[in-house]
Amino acid sequence: MPSRKTSRERIPEHVAIIMDGNGRWAQNRGKPRHAGHRAGVETVREVMEVCGQQGVRILTLFAFSSENWRRPKTEVKMLMELFFTALNREVRRMKKRNVRLRIIGDISAFSNKLQKLIRDSERLTADNDGLLLQVAANYGGRWDITQAARKLAARAVAGELRPEDITEEDMAASLSFPDVPDPDLFIRTGGEMRISNFLLWQCAYTELWFCDTLWPDFGERELLEAFHDYAGRQRRFGRIAEQVEE
Ligand code: FPP
């Protein structure tokens, strides 16, 4: 696939994406919604490759939210099957491309077969040190914050820490992937301008970028456009412009 490195521009270290618009893409073509999800997997592959080439360290994709169980049963079933076949097929490519795979979210709700495939795929790519691909599956930002609160509450009950001593760092360390820096750039395709319960805690200072393109039509050109836009932004983290420029 042709790709050019965005010359000397600051590249986001961690990119998080809500891949929206698969259903509409399919409906626009008179196809069933699952055809859109299948086409969406092709975009996942392209975005993963471009991120690797550009030097992105972490790519986090929202594949299935805690709320997606509310979709029609047939669509949920199809998404689970697609997740299984895509993972089964792509994991070898990931291994070859030095991509490390990690699934984030409550996978206990998935079938035993899918849970096993997830664990095997993570194990197979565990020694790779290129792009870290995090796929959020049965994930929700509120779920993550809640499970972190539970861990801290349990430590407080056990007398390991006092409630008044709990810090933001303790909270961050109890979230589901504490070893990864917060996303620098958040992208949502499909025209909606919402975070939809994705990385709520982690996106406190993340730069947001939205586009109308439906996920199956998204690709290298627009991804690089998002990176270019990101490179031109000044991140102040609460400070004033002059302090940042110093
Ligand atoms: C949102 O589009 C998309 C999803 C809920 C599923 C995305 C999942 C994939 C692309 C498969 C990923 C697989 C791997 C292995 C990473 P939508 O259905 O909400 O679209 P709509 O807004 O047009 O209805």
PDB file of C-alpha atoms and ligand atoms in Angstrom:
ATOM      1  CA  MET A   1       0.000   0.000   0.000  1.00  0.00           C
ATOM      2  CA  PRO A   2       1.495   3.406  -0.932  1.00  0.00           C
ATOM      3  CA  SER A   3       2.217   5.536   2.061  1.00  0.00           C
ATOM      4  CA  ARG A   4       4.277   8.570   2.758  1.00  0.00           C
ATOM      5  CA  LYS A   5       5.629   9.653   6.077  1.00  0.00           C
ATOM      6  CA  THR A   6       4.187  13.043   7.100  1.00  0.00           C
ATOM      7  CA  SER A   7       7.528  14.817   7.048  1.00  0.00           C
ATOM      8  CA  ARG A   8       8.866  15.768  10.458  1.00  0.00           C
ATOM      9  CA  GLU A   9       5.384  16.585  11.738  1.00  0.00           C
ATOM     10  CA  ARG A  10       4.530  15.695  15.297  1.00  0.00           C
ATOM     11  CA  ILE A  11       2.811  12.312  15.090  1.00  0.00           C
ATOM     12  CA  PRO A  12       0.300  11.373  17.799  1.00  0.00           C
ATOM     13  CA  GLU A  13       1.717   8.640  19.997  1.00  0.00           C
ATOM     14  CA  HIS A  14      -1.708   7.231  20.847  1.00  0.00           C
ATOM     15  CA  VAL A  15      -4.667   7.422  18.450  1.00  0.00           C
ATOM     16  CA  ALA A  16      -8.177   6.363  19.517  1.00  0.00           C
ATOM     17  CA  ILE A  17     -10.918   5.848  16.942  1.00  0.00           C
ATOM     18  CA  ILE A  18     -14.697   5.417  16.987  1.00  0.00           C
ATOM     19  CA  MET A  19     -15.331   3.591  13.721  1.00  0.00           C
ATOM     20  CA  ASP A  20     -18.849   4.819  12.935  1.00  0.00           C
ATOM     21  CA  GLY A  21     -20.988   4.554   9.813  1.00  0.00           C
ATOM     22  CA  ASN A  22     -20.774   0.894   8.770  1.00  0.00           C
ATOM     23  CA  GLY A  23     -24.547   0.394   8.854  1.00  0.00           C
ATOM     24  CA  ARG A  24     -25.291   3.517   6.803  1.00  0.00           C
ATOM     25  CA  TRP A  25     -22.558   2.631   4.309  1.00  0.00           C
ATOM     26  CA  ALA A  26     -24.281  -0.695   3.676  1.00  0.00           C
ATOM     27  CA  GLN A  27     -27.794   0.741   3.628  1.00  0.00           C
ATOM     28  CA  ASN A  28     -26.721   3.380   1.072  1.00  0.00           C
ATOM     29  CA  ARG A  29     -25.797   0.478  -1.202  1.00  0.00           C
ATOM     30  CA  GLY A  30     -28.976  -1.493  -0.568  1.00  0.00           C
ATOM     31  CA  LYS A  31     -26.982  -4.085   1.374  1.00  0.00           C
ATOM     32  CA  PRO A  32     -27.600  -5.566   4.828  1.00  0.00           C
ATOM     33  CA  ARG A  33     -25.835  -3.809   7.725  1.00  0.00           C
ATOM     34  CA  HIS A  34     -23.404  -6.670   8.249  1.00  0.00           C
ATOM     35  CA  ALA A  35     -21.923  -5.964   4.792  1.00  0.00           C
ATOM     36  CA  GLY A  36     -20.878  -2.588   6.225  1.00  0.00           C
ATOM     37  CA  HIS A  37     -19.204  -4.188   9.239  1.00  0.00           C
ATOM     38  CA  ARG A  38     -17.346  -6.573   6.948  1.00  0.00           C
ATOM     39  CA  ALA A  39     -16.160  -3.676   4.792  1.00  0.00           C
ATOM     40  CA  GLY A  40     -15.172  -1.922   8.025  1.00  0.00           C
ATOM     41  CA  VAL A  41     -12.671  -4.668   8.779  1.00  0.00           C
ATOM     42  CA  GLU A  42     -10.797  -3.755   5.573  1.00  0.00           C
ATOM     43  CA  THR A  43     -10.513  -0.179   6.839  1.00  0.00           C
ATOM     44  CA  VAL A  44      -9.203  -1.471  10.167  1.00  0.00           C
ATOM     45  CA  ARG A  45      -6.410  -3.229   8.296  1.00  0.00           C
ATOM     46  CA  GLU A  46      -5.489  -0.116   6.279  1.00  0.00           C
ATOM     47  CA  VAL A  47      -5.567   2.200   9.296  1.00  0.00           C
ATOM     48  CA  MET A  48      -3.438  -0.245  11.274  1.00  0.00           C
ATOM     49  CA  GLU A  49      -0.834  -0.368   8.477  1.00  0.00           C
ATOM     50  CA  VAL A  50      -0.686   3.415   8.062  1.00  0.00           C
ATOM     51  CA  CYS A  51      -0.398   3.953  11.818  1.00  0.00           C
ATOM     52  CA  GLY A  52       2.500   1.494  11.900  1.00  0.00           C
ATOM     53  CA  GLN A  53       4.237   3.241   8.994  1.00  0.00           C
ATOM     54  CA  GLN A  54       3.750   6.682  10.526  1.00  0.00           C
ATOM     55  CA  GLY A  55       5.218   5.723  13.882  1.00  0.00           C
ATOM     56  CA  VAL A  56       2.040   5.761  15.961  1.00  0.00           C
ATOM     57  CA  ARG A  57       2.770   3.648  19.056  1.00  0.00           C
ATOM     58  CA  ILE A  58      -0.765   2.820  20.185  1.00  0.00           C
ATOM     59  CA  LEU A  59      -3.998   2.527  18.224  1.00  0.00           C
ATOM     60  CA  THR A  60      -7.206   1.977  20.197  1.00  0.00           C
ATOM     61  CA  LEU A  61     -10.337   1.043  18.234  1.00  0.00           C
ATOM     62  CA  PHE A  62     -13.895   0.967  19.582  1.00  0.00           C
ATOM     63  CA  ALA A  63     -15.222  -2.297  18.103  1.00  0.00           C
ATOM     64  CA  PHE A  64     -18.137  -3.067  20.425  1.00  0.00           C
ATOM     65  CA  SER A  65     -19.450  -0.898  23.234  1.00  0.00           C
ATOM     66  CA  SER A  66     -21.163  -2.049  26.434  1.00  0.00           C
ATOM     67  CA  GLU A  67     -24.309  -0.495  24.918  1.00  0.00           C
ATOM     68  CA  ASN A  68     -24.075  -2.353  21.580  1.00  0.00           C
ATOM     69  CA  TRP A  69     -25.808  -5.377  23.198  1.00  0.00           C
ATOM     70  CA  ARG A  70     -28.988  -3.305  22.748  1.00  0.00           C
ATOM     71  CA  ARG A  71     -28.816  -3.782  18.961  1.00  0.00           C
ATOM     72  CA  PRO A  72     -31.046  -6.361  17.250  1.00  0.00           C
ATOM     73  CA  LYS A  73     -29.993  -9.891  18.295  1.00  0.00           C
ATOM     74  CA  THR A  74     -29.087 -10.839  14.710  1.00  0.00           C
ATOM     75  CA  GLU A  75     -26.693  -7.887  14.378  1.00  0.00           C
ATOM     76  CA  VAL A  76     -25.025  -8.681  17.727  1.00  0.00           C
ATOM     77  CA  LYS A  77     -24.598 -12.298  16.667  1.00  0.00           C
ATOM     78  CA  MET A  78     -23.153 -11.253  13.344  1.00  0.00           C
ATOM     79  CA  LEU A  79     -20.731  -8.812  15.018  1.00  0.00           C
ATOM     80  CA  MET A  80     -19.506 -11.590  17.332  1.00  0.00           C
ATOM     81  CA  GLU A  81     -18.967 -13.901  14.358  1.00  0.00           C
ATOM     82  CA  LEU A  82     -17.174 -11.172  12.424  1.00  0.00           C
ATOM     83  CA  PHE A  83     -14.997 -10.407  15.404  1.00  0.00           C
ATOM     84  CA  PHE A  84     -14.082 -14.092  15.622  1.00  0.00           C
ATOM     85  CA  THR A  85     -13.298 -14.561  11.914  1.00  0.00           C
ATOM     86  CA  ALA A  86     -11.456 -11.233  11.591  1.00  0.00           C
ATOM     87  CA  LEU A  87      -9.319 -11.983  14.642  1.00  0.00           C
ATOM     88  CA  ASN A  88      -8.631 -15.518  13.482  1.00  0.00           C
ATOM     89  CA  ARG A  89      -7.594 -14.293  10.027  1.00  0.00           C
ATOM     90  CA  GLU A  90      -5.686 -11.129  10.974  1.00  0.00           C
ATOM     91  CA  VAL A  91      -3.660 -12.364  13.916  1.00  0.00           C
ATOM     92  CA  ARG A  92      -0.981 -13.939  11.713  1.00  0.00           C
ATOM     93  CA  ARG A  93      -0.628 -10.716   9.752  1.00  0.00           C
ATOM     94  CA  MET A  94      -0.303  -8.846  13.070  1.00  0.00           C
ATOM     95  CA  LYS A  95       2.400 -11.201  14.205  1.00  0.00           C
ATOM     96  CA  LYS A  96       4.297 -10.675  10.934  1.00  0.00           C
ATOM     97  CA  ARG A  97       3.871  -6.892  11.054  1.00  0.00           C
ATOM     98  CA  ASN A  98       5.174  -6.727  14.621  1.00  0.00           C
ATOM     99  CA  VAL A  99       1.767  -5.600  15.966  1.00  0.00           C
ATOM    100  CA  ARG A 100       0.893  -6.480  19.559  1.00  0.00           C
ATOM    101  CA  LEU A 101      -2.803  -7.090  20.113  1.00  0.00           C
ATOM    102  CA  ARG A 102      -4.681  -6.358  23.304  1.00  0.00           C
ATOM    103  CA  ILE A 103      -8.421  -6.515  23.888  1.00  0.00           C
ATOM    104  CA  ILE A 104      -9.803  -4.077  26.439  1.00  0.00           C
ATOM    105  CA  GLY A 105     -13.239  -4.464  28.014  1.00  0.00           C
ATOM    106  CA  ASP A 106     -15.249  -7.086  29.869  1.00  0.00           C
ATOM    107  CA  ILE A 107     -14.685 -10.131  27.675  1.00  0.00           C
ATOM    108  CA  SER A 108     -16.345 -12.467  30.195  1.00  0.00           C
ATOM    109  CA  ALA A 109     -19.642 -11.788  28.399  1.00  0.00           C
ATOM    110  CA  PHE A 110     -18.348 -13.377  25.177  1.00  0.00           C
ATOM    111  CA  SER A 111     -18.582 -17.053  24.240  1.00  0.00           C
ATOM    112  CA  ASN A 112     -15.871 -19.350  25.624  1.00  0.00           C
ATOM    113  CA  LYS A 113     -14.637 -19.905  22.076  1.00  0.00           C
ATOM    114  CA  LEU A 114     -14.190 -16.183  21.461  1.00  0.00           C
ATOM    115  CA  GLN A 115     -12.558 -15.644  24.863  1.00  0.00           C
ATOM    116  CA  LYS A 116     -10.069 -18.396  24.083  1.00  0.00           C
ATOM    117  CA  LEU A 117      -9.282 -16.923  20.667  1.00  0.00           C
ATOM    118  CA  ILE A 118      -8.743 -13.512  22.288  1.00  0.00           C
ATOM    119  CA  ARG A 119      -6.334 -14.963  24.861  1.00  0.00           C
ATOM    120  CA  ASP A 120      -4.490 -17.012  22.211  1.00  0.00           C
ATOM    121  CA  SER A 121      -4.193 -14.024  19.872  1.00  0.00           C
ATOM    122  CA  GLU A 122      -2.856 -11.825  22.650  1.00  0.00           C
ATOM    123  CA  ARG A 123      -0.341 -14.507  23.579  1.00  0.00           C
ATOM    124  CA  LEU A 124       0.742 -15.014  19.967  1.00  0.00           C
ATOM    125  CA  THR A 125       1.567 -11.334  19.524  1.00  0.00           C
ATOM    126  CA  ALA A 126       2.762 -10.630  23.082  1.00  0.00           C
ATOM    127  CA  ASP A 127       6.445 -10.334  22.174  1.00  0.00           C
ATOM    128  CA  ASN A 128       5.905  -7.888  19.307  1.00  0.00           C
ATOM    129  CA  ASP A 129       7.235  -4.432  20.047  1.00  0.00           C
ATOM    130  CA  GLY A 130       5.797  -2.418  17.120  1.00  0.00           C
ATOM    131  CA  LEU A 131       2.315  -0.894  17.117  1.00  0.00           C
ATOM    132  CA  LEU A 132       0.136  -1.805  20.097  1.00  0.00           C
ATOM    133  CA  LEU A 133      -3.376  -2.394  18.741  1.00  0.00           C
ATOM    134  CA  GLN A 134      -5.998  -2.164  21.465  1.00  0.00           C
ATOM    135  CA  VAL A 135      -9.435  -3.313  20.446  1.00  0.00           C
ATOM    136  CA  ALA A 136     -12.163  -2.176  22.828  1.00  0.00           C
ATOM    137  CA  ALA A 137     -14.796  -4.919  22.975  1.00  0.00           C
ATOM    138  CA  ASN A 138     -17.685  -4.832  25.437  1.00  0.00           C
ATOM    139  CA  TYR A 139     -15.973  -1.715  26.680  1.00  0.00           C
ATOM    140  CA  GLY A 140     -17.494   1.439  28.136  1.00  0.00           C
ATOM    141  CA  GLY A 141     -15.763   4.409  29.739  1.00  0.00           C
ATOM    142  CA  ARG A 142     -18.198   4.346  32.663  1.00  0.00           C
ATOM    143  CA  TRP A 143     -17.635   0.597  33.091  1.00  0.00           C
ATOM    144  CA  ASP A 144     -13.901   1.228  33.242  1.00  0.00           C
ATOM    145  CA  ILE A 145     -14.216   4.007  35.829  1.00  0.00           C
ATOM    146  CA  THR A 146     -16.639   1.873  37.863  1.00  0.00           C
ATOM    147  CA  GLN A 147     -14.354  -1.161  37.928  1.00  0.00           C
ATOM    148  CA  ALA A 148     -11.455   1.132  38.953  1.00  0.00           C
ATOM    149  CA  ALA A 149     -13.590   2.571  41.791  1.00  0.00           C
ATOM    150  CA  ARG A 150     -14.383  -0.976  42.945  1.00  0.00           C
ATOM    151  CA  LYS A 151     -10.696  -1.901  43.083  1.00  0.00           C
ATOM    152  CA  LEU A 152      -9.885   1.200  45.129  1.00  0.00           C
ATOM    153  CA  ALA A 153     -12.873   0.650  47.430  1.00  0.00           C
ATOM    154  CA  ALA A 154     -11.720  -2.938  48.043  1.00  0.00           C
ATOM    155  CA  ARG A 155      -8.236  -1.685  48.934  1.00  0.00           C
ATOM    156  CA  ALA A 156      -9.771   0.874  51.297  1.00  0.00           C
ATOM    157  CA  VAL A 157     -11.916  -1.782  52.987  1.00  0.00           C
ATOM    158  CA  ALA A 158      -8.800  -3.954  53.361  1.00  0.00           C
ATOM    159  CA  GLY A 159      -7.117  -1.034  55.131  1.00  0.00           C
ATOM    160  CA  GLU A 160      -4.477  -0.599  52.418  1.00  0.00           C
ATOM    161  CA  LEU A 161      -5.335   3.036  51.729  1.00  0.00           C
ATOM    162  CA  ARG A 162      -7.467   5.747  53.248  1.00  0.00           C
ATOM    163  CA  PRO A 163     -10.296   7.213  51.089  1.00  0.00           C
ATOM    164  CA  GLU A 164      -8.945  10.738  51.649  1.00  0.00           C
ATOM    165  CA  ASP A 165      -5.551   9.657  50.280  1.00  0.00           C
ATOM    166  CA  ILE A 166      -6.912   8.447  46.937  1.00  0.00           C
ATOM    167  CA  THR A 167      -5.322  10.454  44.129  1.00  0.00           C
ATOM    168  CA  GLU A 168      -5.968  10.858  40.412  1.00  0.00           C
ATOM    169  CA  GLU A 169      -2.871   8.711  39.884  1.00  0.00           C
ATOM    170  CA  ASP A 170      -4.426   5.888  41.968  1.00  0.00           C
ATOM    171  CA  MET A 171      -7.557   6.135  39.863  1.00  0.00           C
ATOM    172  CA  ALA A 172      -5.607   6.124  36.577  1.00  0.00           C
ATOM    173  CA  ALA A 173      -3.558   3.152  37.780  1.00  0.00           C
ATOM    174  CA  SER A 174      -6.762   1.173  38.435  1.00  0.00           C
ATOM    175  CA  LEU A 175      -8.205   1.626  34.947  1.00  0.00           C
ATOM    176  CA  SER A 176      -8.034  -1.261  32.518  1.00  0.00           C
ATOM    177  CA  PHE A 177      -4.830  -0.350  30.666  1.00  0.00           C
ATOM    178  CA  PRO A 178      -2.763   1.781  33.052  1.00  0.00           C
ATOM    179  CA  ASP A 179       0.535   1.182  31.247  1.00  0.00           C
ATOM    180  CA  VAL A 180      -0.507   3.209  28.216  1.00  0.00           C
ATOM    181  CA  PRO A 181      -0.434   7.023  27.921  1.00  0.00           C
ATOM    182  CA  ASP A 182      -3.729   8.830  27.306  1.00  0.00           C
ATOM    183  CA  PRO A 183      -4.788   9.221  23.651  1.00  0.00           C
ATOM    184  CA  ASP A 184      -3.299  12.253  21.920  1.00  0.00           C
ATOM    185  CA  LEU A 185      -5.807  12.186  19.094  1.00  0.00           C
ATOM    186  CA  PHE A 186      -9.405  10.943  19.082  1.00  0.00           C
ATOM    187  CA  ILE A 187     -11.045  10.384  15.691  1.00  0.00           C
ATOM    188  CA  ARG A 188     -14.706   9.669  15.032  1.00  0.00           C
ATOM    189  CA  THR A 189     -15.988   8.947  11.546  1.00  0.00           C
ATOM    190  CA  GLY A 190     -19.612   8.920  10.420  1.00  0.00           C
ATOM    191  CA  GLY A 191     -20.667  12.503  11.167  1.00  0.00           C
ATOM    192  CA  GLU A 192     -21.659  12.240  14.849  1.00  0.00           C
ATOM    193  CA  MET A 193     -19.866  14.512  17.294  1.00  0.00           C
ATOM    194  CA  ARG A 194     -19.951  12.529  20.509  1.00  0.00           C
ATOM    195  CA  ILE A 195     -17.566  10.496  22.654  1.00  0.00           C
ATOM    196  CA  SER A 196     -20.281   7.864  23.258  1.00  0.00           C
ATOM    197  CA  ASN A 197     -18.862   6.424  26.472  1.00  0.00           C
ATOM    198  CA  PHE A 198     -15.448   5.612  24.931  1.00  0.00           C
ATOM    199  CA  LEU A 199     -12.324   6.536  26.902  1.00  0.00           C
ATOM    200  CA  LEU A 200     -13.972   8.999  29.269  1.00  0.00           C
ATOM    201  CA  TRP A 201     -11.205   9.352  31.846  1.00  0.00           C
ATOM    202  CA  GLN A 202      -8.359   9.042  29.349  1.00  0.00           C
ATOM    203  CA  CYS A 203      -9.681  11.653  26.876  1.00  0.00           C
ATOM    204  CA  ALA A 204      -9.608  14.561  29.340  1.00  0.00           C
ATOM    205  CA  TYR A 205      -6.948  16.409  27.267  1.00  0.00           C
ATOM    206  CA  THR A 206      -7.185  14.519  23.986  1.00  0.00           C
ATOM    207  CA  GLU A 207      -7.488  16.443  20.722  1.00  0.00           C
ATOM    208  CA  LEU A 208     -10.791  15.613  19.003  1.00  0.00           C
ATOM    209  CA  TRP A 209     -11.213  15.213  15.236  1.00  0.00           C
ATOM    210  CA  PHE A 210     -14.477  14.377  13.475  1.00  0.00           C
ATOM    211  CA  CYS A 211     -15.351  13.665   9.863  1.00  0.00           C
ATOM    212  CA  ASP A 212     -18.498  12.809   7.920  1.00  0.00           C
ATOM    213  CA  THR A 213     -16.892   9.928   6.036  1.00  0.00           C
ATOM    214  CA  LEU A 214     -18.449   6.572   6.834  1.00  0.00           C
ATOM    215  CA  TRP A 215     -15.911   4.111   8.302  1.00  0.00           C
ATOM    216  CA  PRO A 216     -15.659   1.768   5.261  1.00  0.00           C
ATOM    217  CA  ASP A 217     -14.772   4.807   3.106  1.00  0.00           C
ATOM    218  CA  PHE A 218     -12.175   6.132   5.560  1.00  0.00           C
ATOM    219  CA  GLY A 219      -8.526   5.521   4.731  1.00  0.00           C
ATOM    220  CA  GLU A 220      -4.973   6.744   4.499  1.00  0.00           C
ATOM    221  CA  ARG A 221      -5.753  10.149   2.954  1.00  0.00           C
ATOM    222  CA  GLU A 222      -8.107  11.209   5.731  1.00  0.00           C
ATOM    223  CA  LEU A 223      -6.043   9.649   8.472  1.00  0.00           C
ATOM    224  CA  LEU A 224      -3.064  11.729   7.366  1.00  0.00           C
ATOM    225  CA  GLU A 225      -5.332  14.780   7.196  1.00  0.00           C
ATOM    226  CA  ALA A 226      -6.268  14.180  10.834  1.00  0.00           C
ATOM    227  CA  PHE A 227      -2.579  13.792  11.764  1.00  0.00           C
ATOM    228  CA  HIS A 228      -1.731  17.008   9.923  1.00  0.00           C
ATOM    229  CA  ASP A 229      -4.500  18.880  11.724  1.00  0.00           C
ATOM    230  CA  TYR A 230      -3.296  17.453  15.050  1.00  0.00           C
ATOM    231  CA  ALA A 231       0.296  18.552  14.333  1.00  0.00           C
ATOM    232  CA  GLY A 232      -0.900  22.151  13.952  1.00  0.00           C
ATOM    233  CA  ARG A 233      -2.705  22.284  17.289  1.00  0.00           C
ATOM    234  CA  GLN A 234      -1.252  23.693  20.452  1.00  0.00           C
ATOM    235  CA  ARG A 235      -1.833  21.499  23.484  1.00  0.00           C
ATOM    236  CA  ARG A 236      -1.907  23.601  26.634  1.00  0.00           C
ATOM    237  CA  PHE A 237      -3.057  21.131  29.344  1.00  0.00           C
ATOM    238  CA  GLY A 238      -4.546  24.047  31.322  1.00  0.00           C
ATOM    239  CA  ARG A 239      -1.628  26.446  30.824  1.00  0.00           C
ATOM    240  CA  ILE A 240      -1.669  29.635  28.728  1.00  0.00           C
ATOM    241  CA  ALA A 241      -0.212  29.854  25.231  1.00  0.00           C
ATOM    242  CA  GLU A 242       2.900  31.841  26.280  1.00  0.00           C
ATOM    243  CA  GLN A 243       3.860  29.219  28.865  1.00  0.00           C
ATOM    244  CA  VAL A 244       3.590  26.449  26.301  1.00  0.00           C
ATOM    245  CA  GLU A 245       5.625  28.398  23.729  1.00  0.00           C
ATOM    246  CA  GLU A 246       8.482  28.956  26.189  1.00  0.00           C
TER     247      GLU A 246
HETATM  248  C1  FPP B   1     -20.295   1.376  14.094  1.00  0.00           C
HETATM  249  O1  FPP B   1     -21.044   1.512  12.920  1.00  0.00           O
HETATM  250  C2  FPP B   1     -19.478   0.158  14.045  1.00  0.00           C
HETATM  251  C3  FPP B   1     -19.556  -0.897  14.914  1.00  0.00           C
HETATM  252  C4  FPP B   1     -20.500  -0.945  16.054  1.00  0.00           C
HETATM  253  C5  FPP B   1     -18.738  -2.100  14.740  1.00  0.00           C
HETATM  254  C6  FPP B   1     -17.326  -1.850  14.268  1.00  0.00           C
HETATM  255  C7  FPP B   1     -16.625  -3.138  14.149  1.00  0.00           C
HETATM  256  C8  FPP B   1     -15.811  -3.461  13.132  1.00  0.00           C
HETATM  257  C9  FPP B   1     -15.440  -2.572  12.013  1.00  0.00           C
HETATM  258  C10 FPP B   1     -15.138  -4.806  13.190  1.00  0.00           C
HETATM  259  C11 FPP B   1     -13.863  -4.670  13.942  1.00  0.00           C
HETATM  260  C12 FPP B   1     -13.158  -5.935  14.027  1.00  0.00           C
HETATM  261  C13 FPP B   1     -11.895  -6.043  14.525  1.00  0.00           C
HETATM  262  C14 FPP B   1     -11.245  -7.355  14.574  1.00  0.00           C
HETATM  263  C15 FPP B   1     -11.162  -4.873  15.059  1.00  0.00           C
HETATM  264  P1  FPP B   1     -22.640   1.529  13.024  1.00  0.00           P
HETATM  265  O2  FPP B   1     -23.147   0.155  12.861  1.00  0.00           O
HETATM  266  O3  FPP B   1     -23.049   2.213  14.287  1.00  0.00           O
HETATM  267  O4  FPP B   1     -22.989   2.408  11.775  1.00  0.00           O
HETATM  268  P2  FPP B   1     -24.259   3.352  11.596  1.00  0.00           P
HETATM  269  O5  FPP B   1     -24.082   4.509  12.548  1.00  0.00           O
HETATM  270  O6  FPP B   1     -24.154   3.778  10.164  1.00  0.00           O
HETATM  271  O7  FPP B   1     -25.476   2.526  11.885  1.00  0.00           O
END
